[in-house]
Short mmCIF file of C-alpha atoms in Angstrom, two decimals:
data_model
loop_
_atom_site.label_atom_id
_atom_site.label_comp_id
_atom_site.label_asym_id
_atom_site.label_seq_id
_atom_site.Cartn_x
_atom_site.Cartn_y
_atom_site.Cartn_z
CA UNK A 1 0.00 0.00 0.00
CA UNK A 2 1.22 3.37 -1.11
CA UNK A 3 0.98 6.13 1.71
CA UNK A 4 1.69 9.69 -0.31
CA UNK A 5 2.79 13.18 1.13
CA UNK A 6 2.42 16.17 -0.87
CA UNK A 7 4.18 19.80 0.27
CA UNK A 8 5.33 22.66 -1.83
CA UNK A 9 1.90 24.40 -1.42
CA UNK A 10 1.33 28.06 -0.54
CA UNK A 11 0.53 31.51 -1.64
CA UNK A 12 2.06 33.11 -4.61
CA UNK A 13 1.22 36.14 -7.07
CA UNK A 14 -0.16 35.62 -10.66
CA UNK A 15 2.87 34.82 -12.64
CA UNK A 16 4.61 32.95 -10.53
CA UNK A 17 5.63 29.57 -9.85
CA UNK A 18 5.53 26.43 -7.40
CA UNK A 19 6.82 22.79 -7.19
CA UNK A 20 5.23 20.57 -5.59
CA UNK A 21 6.74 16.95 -4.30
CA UNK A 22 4.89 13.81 -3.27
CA UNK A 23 6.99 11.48 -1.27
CA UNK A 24 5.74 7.80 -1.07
CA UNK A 25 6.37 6.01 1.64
CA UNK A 26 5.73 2.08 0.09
CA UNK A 27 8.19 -0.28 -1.98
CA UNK A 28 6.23 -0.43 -4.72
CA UNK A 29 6.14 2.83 -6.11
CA UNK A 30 8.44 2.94 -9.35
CA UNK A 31 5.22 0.03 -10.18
CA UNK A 32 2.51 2.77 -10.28
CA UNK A 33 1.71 5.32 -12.89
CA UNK A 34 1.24 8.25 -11.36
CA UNK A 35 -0.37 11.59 -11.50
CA UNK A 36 -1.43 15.25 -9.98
CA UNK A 37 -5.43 16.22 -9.72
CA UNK A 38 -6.83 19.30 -8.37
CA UNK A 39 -9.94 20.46 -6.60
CA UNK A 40 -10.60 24.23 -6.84
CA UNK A 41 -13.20 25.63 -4.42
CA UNK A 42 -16.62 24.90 -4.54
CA UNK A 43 -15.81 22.47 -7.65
CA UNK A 44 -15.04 18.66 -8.50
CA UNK A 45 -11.87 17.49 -8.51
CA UNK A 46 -10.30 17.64 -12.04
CA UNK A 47 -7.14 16.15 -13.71
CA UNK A 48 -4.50 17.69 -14.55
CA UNK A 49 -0.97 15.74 -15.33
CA UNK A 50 0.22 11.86 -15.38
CA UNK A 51 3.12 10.10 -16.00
CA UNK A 52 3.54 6.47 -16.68
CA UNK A 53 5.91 4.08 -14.87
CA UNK A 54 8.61 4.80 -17.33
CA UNK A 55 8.71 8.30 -17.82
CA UNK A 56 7.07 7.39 -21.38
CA UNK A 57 4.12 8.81 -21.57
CA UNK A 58 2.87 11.90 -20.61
CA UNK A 59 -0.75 13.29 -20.50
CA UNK A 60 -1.99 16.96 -19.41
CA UNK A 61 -4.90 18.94 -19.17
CA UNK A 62 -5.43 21.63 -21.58
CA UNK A 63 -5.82 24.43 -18.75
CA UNK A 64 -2.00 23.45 -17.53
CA UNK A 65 -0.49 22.63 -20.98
CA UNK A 66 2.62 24.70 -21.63
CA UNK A 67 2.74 26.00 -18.09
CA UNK A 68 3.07 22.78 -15.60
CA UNK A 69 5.50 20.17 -16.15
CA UNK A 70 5.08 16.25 -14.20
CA UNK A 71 8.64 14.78 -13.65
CA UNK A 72 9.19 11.37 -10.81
CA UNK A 73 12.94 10.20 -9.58
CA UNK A 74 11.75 6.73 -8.69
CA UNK A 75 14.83 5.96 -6.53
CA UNK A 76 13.34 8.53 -4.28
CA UNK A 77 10.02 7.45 -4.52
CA UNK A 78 9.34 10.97 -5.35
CA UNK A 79 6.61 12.74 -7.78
CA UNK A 80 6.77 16.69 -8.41
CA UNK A 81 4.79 19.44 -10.43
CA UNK A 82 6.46 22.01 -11.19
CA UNK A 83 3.92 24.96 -11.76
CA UNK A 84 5.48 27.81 -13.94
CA UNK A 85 3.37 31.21 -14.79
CA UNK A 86 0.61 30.46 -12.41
CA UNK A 87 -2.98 32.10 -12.62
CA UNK A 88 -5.21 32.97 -10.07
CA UNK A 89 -7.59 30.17 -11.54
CA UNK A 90 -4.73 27.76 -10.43
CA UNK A 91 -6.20 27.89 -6.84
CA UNK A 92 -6.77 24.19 -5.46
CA UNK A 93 -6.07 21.57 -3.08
CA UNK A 94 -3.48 19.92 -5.28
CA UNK A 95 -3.54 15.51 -4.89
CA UNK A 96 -1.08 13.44 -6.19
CA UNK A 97 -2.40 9.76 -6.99
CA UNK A 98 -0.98 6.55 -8.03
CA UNK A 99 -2.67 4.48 -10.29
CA UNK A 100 -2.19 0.86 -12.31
CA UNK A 101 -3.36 2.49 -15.15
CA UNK A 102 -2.65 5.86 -16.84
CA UNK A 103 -3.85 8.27 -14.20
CA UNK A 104 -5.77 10.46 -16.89
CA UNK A 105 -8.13 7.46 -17.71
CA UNK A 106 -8.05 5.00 -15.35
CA UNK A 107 -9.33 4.63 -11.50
CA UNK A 108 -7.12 5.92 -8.87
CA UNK A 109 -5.22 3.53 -6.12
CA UNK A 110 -4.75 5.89 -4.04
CA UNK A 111 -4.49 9.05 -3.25
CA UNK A 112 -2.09 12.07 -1.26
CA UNK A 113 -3.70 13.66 1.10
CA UNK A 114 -3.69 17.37 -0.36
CA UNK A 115 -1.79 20.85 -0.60
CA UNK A 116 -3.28 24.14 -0.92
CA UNK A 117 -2.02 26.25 -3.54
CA UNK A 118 -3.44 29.54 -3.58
CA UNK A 119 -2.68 32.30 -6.14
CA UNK A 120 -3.52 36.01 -6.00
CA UNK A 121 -4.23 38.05 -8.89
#
């Protein structure tokens, strides 16, 4: 079983940028594909990046494309986002997920347990 961390959250102006990491604690991570959703206020949570197991294949919402970029070192179990021009509609809880699938269109296994990113216009 995976158990995932997220930090790298915060506050930052429109234009900005933010990484985020996901640390996972299990042995089994380098096995999962894995992936970043979001859940702005008062809305669903939404996708926006995966990677697969191998660095391979690479999947991201339109909102992010150009902007966000999904990278994983898998000898430290770690998943990031780094988060580049930022926009005020940016503002979530940020998860990362692991998944046996493709993360943009299969279930997720499980799931971070958040980071707030908040950005001011």
């Amino acid at each position: 079983q995976e158990q995932m961390v997220e930090s790298g959250g915060g506050l930052v102006q429109a234009g900005g940028a933010l990484r985020l990491s996901c640390v996972a604690s299990g042995r089994t991570f380098s096995r999962y594909h894995m992936g970043w959703f979001r859940q702005p206020p008062g809305k669903e949570r939404e996708f926006v990046a995966s990677l697969s197991r191998a660095v391979a294949i690479v999947n991201y919402a339109d909102s992010v494309k150009g902007r966000f970029t999904i990278s994983r070192d898998n000898g430290k179990n770690t998943l990031y986002l780094q988060m580049n021009t930022l926009e005020p509609e940016d503002t979530a809880v940020y998860y990362c997920a692991a998944c046996s699938g493709l993360c943009v269109s299969t279930p997720v296994n499980y799931w971070g347990q958040g980071t707030q990113v908040a950005v001011s216009s």
